[in-house]
PDB file of C-alpha atoms in Angstrom:
ATOM      1  CA  LYS A 503       0.859 -11.656  14.401  1.00  0.00           C
ATOM      2  CA  LYS A 504       3.257  -8.828  15.210  1.00  0.00           C
ATOM      3  CA  TYR A 505       4.176  -8.446  11.537  1.00  0.00           C
ATOM      4  CA  GLN A 506       0.699  -8.887  10.018  1.00  0.00           C
ATOM      5  CA  SER A 507      -1.334  -6.073   8.525  1.00  0.00           C
ATOM      6  CA  ASP A 508      -4.113  -4.772  10.729  1.00  0.00           C
ATOM      7  CA  ARG A 509      -6.714  -2.034  10.482  1.00  0.00           C
ATOM      8  CA  ARG A 510      -4.102   0.725  10.922  1.00  0.00           C
ATOM      9  CA  PHE A 511      -1.036  -0.586   9.082  1.00  0.00           C
ATOM     10  CA  PHE A 512      -0.011  -2.470   5.988  1.00  0.00           C
ATOM     11  CA  ARG A 513       2.857  -4.768   6.998  1.00  0.00           C
ATOM     12  CA  ALA A 514       5.129  -7.141   5.136  1.00  0.00           C
ATOM     13  CA  THR A 515       8.226  -9.230   5.702  1.00  0.00           C
ATOM     14  CA  GLY A 516      11.071 -10.361   3.513  1.00  0.00           C
ATOM     15  CA  SER A 517      14.216 -12.403   3.767  1.00  0.00           C
ATOM     16  CA  GLY A 518      17.359 -12.669   1.719  1.00  0.00           C
ATOM     17  CA  GLU A 519      20.438 -14.848   1.689  1.00  0.00           C
ATOM     18  CA  SER A 520      23.877 -14.112   0.298  1.00  0.00           C
ATOM     19  CA  ILE A 521      27.572 -14.426   1.055  1.00  0.00           C
ATOM     20  CA  ASN A 522      27.530 -10.612   1.097  1.00  0.00           C
ATOM     21  CA  LEU A 523      25.809  -9.050   4.134  1.00  0.00           C
ATOM     22  CA  GLU A 524      24.521  -5.981   2.271  1.00  0.00           C
ATOM     23  CA  ALA A 525      23.200  -8.098  -0.591  1.00  0.00           C
ATOM     24  CA  ALA A 526      21.246 -10.259   1.878  1.00  0.00           C
ATOM     25  CA  ARG A 527      19.766  -7.140   3.500  1.00  0.00           C
ATOM     26  CA  SER A 528      18.913  -5.595   0.118  1.00  0.00           C
ATOM     27  CA  GLN A 529      17.175  -8.783  -1.024  1.00  0.00           C
ATOM     28  CA  ALA A 530      15.168  -8.890   2.196  1.00  0.00           C
ATOM     29  CA  MET A 531      14.088  -5.247   1.871  1.00  0.00           C
ATOM     30  CA  LEU A 532      13.206  -5.645  -1.812  1.00  0.00           C
ATOM     31  CA  LEU A 533      11.045  -8.686  -1.106  1.00  0.00           C
ATOM     32  CA  ALA A 534       9.330  -6.946   1.829  1.00  0.00           C
ATOM     33  CA  LYS A 535       8.568  -3.872  -0.317  1.00  0.00           C
ATOM     34  CA  GLN A 536       7.195  -6.064  -3.115  1.00  0.00           C
ATOM     35  CA  ARG A 537       4.942  -7.840  -0.647  1.00  0.00           C
ATOM     36  CA  LEU A 538       3.848  -4.546   0.911  1.00  0.00           C
ATOM     37  CA  ALA A 539       3.040  -3.087  -2.504  1.00  0.00           C
ATOM     38  CA  SER A 540       1.035  -6.185  -3.371  1.00  0.00           C
ATOM     39  CA  ALA A 541      -0.926  -5.961  -0.108  1.00  0.00           C
ATOM     40  CA  VAL A 542      -1.694  -2.270  -0.674  1.00  0.00           C
ATOM     41  CA  GLN A 543      -2.731  -2.861  -4.274  1.00  0.00           C
ATOM     42  CA  THR A 544      -4.977  -5.760  -3.288  1.00  0.00           C
ATOM     43  CA  GLN A 545      -6.586  -3.738  -0.482  1.00  0.00           C
ATOM     44  CA  ILE A 546      -7.237  -0.697  -2.676  1.00  0.00           C
ATOM     45  CA  LYS A 547      -8.690  -2.873  -5.449  1.00  0.00           C
ATOM     46  CA  SER A 548     -10.918  -4.625  -2.931  1.00  0.00           C
ATOM     47  CA  VAL A 549     -12.109  -1.298  -1.507  1.00  0.00           C
ATOM     48  CA  GLN A 550     -12.791   0.018  -5.006  1.00  0.00           C
ATOM     49  CA  GLU A 551     -14.855  -3.076  -5.830  1.00  0.00           C
ATOM     50  CA  ALA A 552     -16.723  -2.963  -2.506  1.00  0.00           C
ATOM     51  CA  TYR A 553     -17.465   0.727  -2.962  1.00  0.00           C
ATOM     52  CA  SER A 554     -18.647   0.171  -6.520  1.00  0.00           C
ATOM     53  CA  SER A 555     -20.992  -2.639  -5.531  1.00  0.00           C
ATOM     54  CA  ASP A 556     -22.203  -0.792  -2.416  1.00  0.00           C
ATOM     55  CA  ARG A 557     -23.011   2.327  -4.398  1.00  0.00           C
ATOM     56  CA  LYS A 558     -23.850   0.535  -7.636  1.00  0.00           C
ATOM     57  CA  ALA A 559     -21.433   3.005  -9.187  1.00  0.00           C
ATOM     58  CA  GLU A 560     -20.787   2.987 -12.885  1.00  0.00           C
ATOM     59  CA  ALA A 561     -17.009   3.085 -12.807  1.00  0.00           C
ATOM     60  CA  GLY A 562     -16.383   1.423 -16.152  1.00  0.00           C
ATOM     61  CA  THR A 563     -13.156  -0.026 -17.463  1.00  0.00           C
ATOM     62  CA  GLU A 564     -11.675   3.347 -18.449  1.00  0.00           C
ATOM     63  CA  PHE A 565     -11.961   4.594 -14.888  1.00  0.00           C
ATOM     64  CA  GLU A 566     -10.594   1.310 -13.554  1.00  0.00           C
ATOM     65  CA  GLN A 567      -7.522   1.676 -15.774  1.00  0.00           C
ATOM     66  CA  ARG A 568      -6.935   5.287 -14.659  1.00  0.00           C
ATOM     67  CA  PHE A 569      -7.489   4.214 -11.056  1.00  0.00           C
ATOM     68  CA  GLN A 570      -4.927   1.404 -11.377  1.00  0.00           C
ATOM     69  CA  ASN A 571      -2.401   3.905 -12.762  1.00  0.00           C
ATOM     70  CA  LEU A 572      -3.127   6.215  -9.840  1.00  0.00           C
ATOM     71  CA  THR A 573      -2.686   3.324  -7.419  1.00  0.00           C
ATOM     72  CA  ARG A 574       0.726   2.510  -8.935  1.00  0.00           C
ATOM     73  CA  GLU A 575       1.792   6.140  -8.558  1.00  0.00           C
ATOM     74  CA  VAL A 576       0.731   6.119  -4.903  1.00  0.00           C
ATOM     75  CA  LEU A 577       2.621   2.854  -4.350  1.00  0.00           C
ATOM     76  CA  ASN A 578       5.786   4.334  -5.829  1.00  0.00           C
ATOM     77  CA  GLN A 579       5.603   7.159  -3.306  1.00  0.00           C
ATOM     78  CA  ILE A 580       4.652   5.229  -0.180  1.00  0.00           C
ATOM     79  CA  ILE A 581       7.054   2.344  -0.721  1.00  0.00           C
ATOM     80  CA  VAL A 582       9.909   4.818  -0.337  1.00  0.00           C
ATOM     81  CA  ASP A 583       8.468   6.031   2.972  1.00  0.00           C
ATOM     82  CA  VAL A 584       8.076   2.836   4.985  1.00  0.00           C
ATOM     83  CA  ALA A 585       9.125   2.164   8.556  1.00  0.00           C
ATOM     84  CA  THR A 586      11.322  -0.795   9.418  1.00  0.00           C
ATOM     85  CA  ILE A 587       9.764  -2.541  12.408  1.00  0.00           C
ATOM     86  CA  GLY A 588      11.992  -5.608  12.532  1.00  0.00           C
ATOM     87  CA  ASP A 589      15.477  -6.376  11.266  1.00  0.00           C
ATOM     88  CA  LYS A 590      17.564  -9.449  12.064  1.00  0.00           C
ATOM     89  CA  THR A 591      20.627 -10.869  10.375  1.00  0.00           C
ATOM     90  CA  PHE A 592      22.292 -14.206  10.998  1.00  0.00           C
ATOM     91  CA  GLN A 593      25.505 -15.756   9.737  1.00  0.00           C
ATOM     92  CA  LYS A 594      25.219 -19.419   8.836  1.00  0.00           C
ATOM     93  CA  THR A 595      27.947 -22.005   9.314  1.00  0.00           C
ATOM     94  CA  ASP A 596      28.900 -21.716   5.628  1.00  0.00           C
ATOM     95  CA  LYS A 597      29.635 -18.009   6.297  1.00  0.00           C
ATOM     96  CA  SER A 598      26.652 -16.791   4.220  1.00  0.00           C
ATOM     97  CA  TYR A 599      24.188 -14.306   5.692  1.00  0.00           C
ATOM     98  CA  VAL A 600      20.441 -14.550   6.118  1.00  0.00           C
ATOM     99  CA  ALA A 601      18.599 -11.275   6.649  1.00  0.00           C
ATOM    100  CA  HIS A 602      14.990 -10.847   7.725  1.00  0.00           C
ATOM    101  CA  VAL A 603      13.176  -7.531   7.636  1.00  0.00           C
ATOM    102  CA  ALA A 604       9.655  -6.359   8.517  1.00  0.00           C
ATOM    103  CA  ILE A 605       8.234  -3.055   7.296  1.00  0.00           C
ATOM    104  CA  GLU A 606       4.998  -1.131   7.639  1.00  0.00           C
ATOM    105  CA  ALA A 607       3.109   1.760   6.087  1.00  0.00           C
ATOM    106  CA  ARG A 608       0.176   3.553   7.689  1.00  0.00           C
ATOM    107  CA  LYS A 609      -3.106   2.853   5.908  1.00  0.00           C
ATOM    108  CA  LYS A 610      -4.325   6.339   6.755  1.00  0.00           C
ATOM    109  CA  THR A 611      -1.274   7.889   5.063  1.00  0.00           C
ATOM    110  CA  THR A 612      -1.647   5.617   2.040  1.00  0.00           C
ATOM    111  CA  TYR A 613      -5.272   6.577   1.478  1.00  0.00           C
ATOM    112  CA  LYS A 614      -4.472  10.239   2.104  1.00  0.00           C
ATOM    113  CA  LYS A 615      -1.770  10.063  -0.602  1.00  0.00           C
ATOM    114  CA  LEU A 616      -4.268   8.478  -2.965  1.00  0.00           C
ATOM    115  CA  LYS A 617      -6.656  11.368  -2.391  1.00  0.00           C
ATOM    116  CA  GLU A 618      -3.917  14.028  -2.742  1.00  0.00           C
ATOM    117  CA  ILE A 619      -2.529  12.614  -5.974  1.00  0.00           C
ATOM    118  CA  ALA A 620      -6.030  12.218  -7.406  1.00  0.00           C
ATOM    119  CA  LYS A 621      -6.710  15.912  -6.788  1.00  0.00           C
ATOM    120  CA  GLN A 622      -3.520  16.877  -8.655  1.00  0.00           C
ATOM    121  CA  LYS A 623      -4.043  14.565 -11.647  1.00  0.00           C
ATOM    122  CA  THR A 624      -5.049  16.367 -14.818  1.00  0.00           C
ATOM    123  CA  THR A 625      -5.780  13.047 -16.539  1.00  0.00           C
ATOM    124  CA  LEU A 626      -8.693  12.376 -14.187  1.00  0.00           C
ATOM    125  CA  SER A 627     -12.043  13.913 -14.968  1.00  0.00           C
ATOM    126  CA  ASP A 628     -14.033  15.778 -12.314  1.00  0.00           C
ATOM    127  CA  LYS A 629     -16.343  12.768 -12.207  1.00  0.00           C
ATOM    128  CA  ASP A 630     -13.359  10.456 -11.511  1.00  0.00           C
ATOM    129  CA  LYS A 631     -12.081  12.792  -8.780  1.00  0.00           C
ATOM    130  CA  LYS A 632     -15.535  12.902  -7.190  1.00  0.00           C
ATOM    131  CA  TYR A 633     -15.691   9.102  -7.317  1.00  0.00           C
ATOM    132  CA  ILE A 634     -12.300   8.838  -5.569  1.00  0.00           C
ATOM    133  CA  GLU A 635     -13.347  11.431  -2.973  1.00  0.00           C
ATOM    134  CA  GLU A 636     -16.517   9.435  -2.233  1.00  0.00           C
ATOM    135  CA  MET A 637     -14.500   6.232  -2.113  1.00  0.00           C
ATOM    136  CA  SER A 638     -12.134   7.855   0.402  1.00  0.00           C
ATOM    137  CA  ALA A 639     -15.094   8.685   2.623  1.00  0.00           C
ATOM    138  CA  PHE A 640     -16.225   5.067   2.205  1.00  0.00           C
ATOM    139  CA  ILE A 641     -12.763   3.864   3.349  1.00  0.00           C
ATOM    140  CA  GLU A 642     -12.866   6.166   6.379  1.00  0.00           C
ATOM    141  CA  CYS A 643     -16.276   4.860   7.336  1.00  0.00           C
ATOM    142  CA  LYS A 644     -15.279   1.192   6.911  1.00  0.00           C
ATOM    143  CA  ASN A 645     -12.003   1.603   8.826  1.00  0.00           C
ATOM    144  CA  GLY A 646     -13.276   3.927  11.536  1.00  0.00           C
ATOM    145  CA  TYR A 647     -10.926   6.795  10.763  1.00  0.00           C
ATOM    146  CA  GLY A 648     -13.505   9.444  11.532  1.00  0.00           C
ATOM    147  CA  THR A 649     -14.358  12.207   9.129  1.00  0.00           C
ATOM    148  CA  SER A 650     -10.949  13.205   7.865  1.00  0.00           C
ATOM    149  CA  PHE A 651      -7.572  11.741   7.049  1.00  0.00           C
TER     150      PHE A 651
END
């Protein structure tokens, strides 16, 4: 439960095994970041769908494609800026190493990044930007963040 996502944080774990200590740690971190990215992407997609159905918005497939690209850009930025909340390494009897790592990213920061990048994107129309702004307010309301990020 300590390493599960909650209403404030996205969290993920990873493990790696190698005869080289650094390789085991790198594998663990890579897997944790992949899992974190997947969790963020799934959450954002789910929010987008919930918002669309709640508002009966006409997003359309073109917007969805631009939104997915925006989400990937946000992921690339936040995955670099994660906090390590757990890190353990063990040496097995065969002298290989097993590394476990747990990381987290603030949901509030993730959604704020999404909003910031959307404002800067020239490929998004004003209508798309308005849609993302409204969706951000929807996220705040659903997650109890108050009125601002």
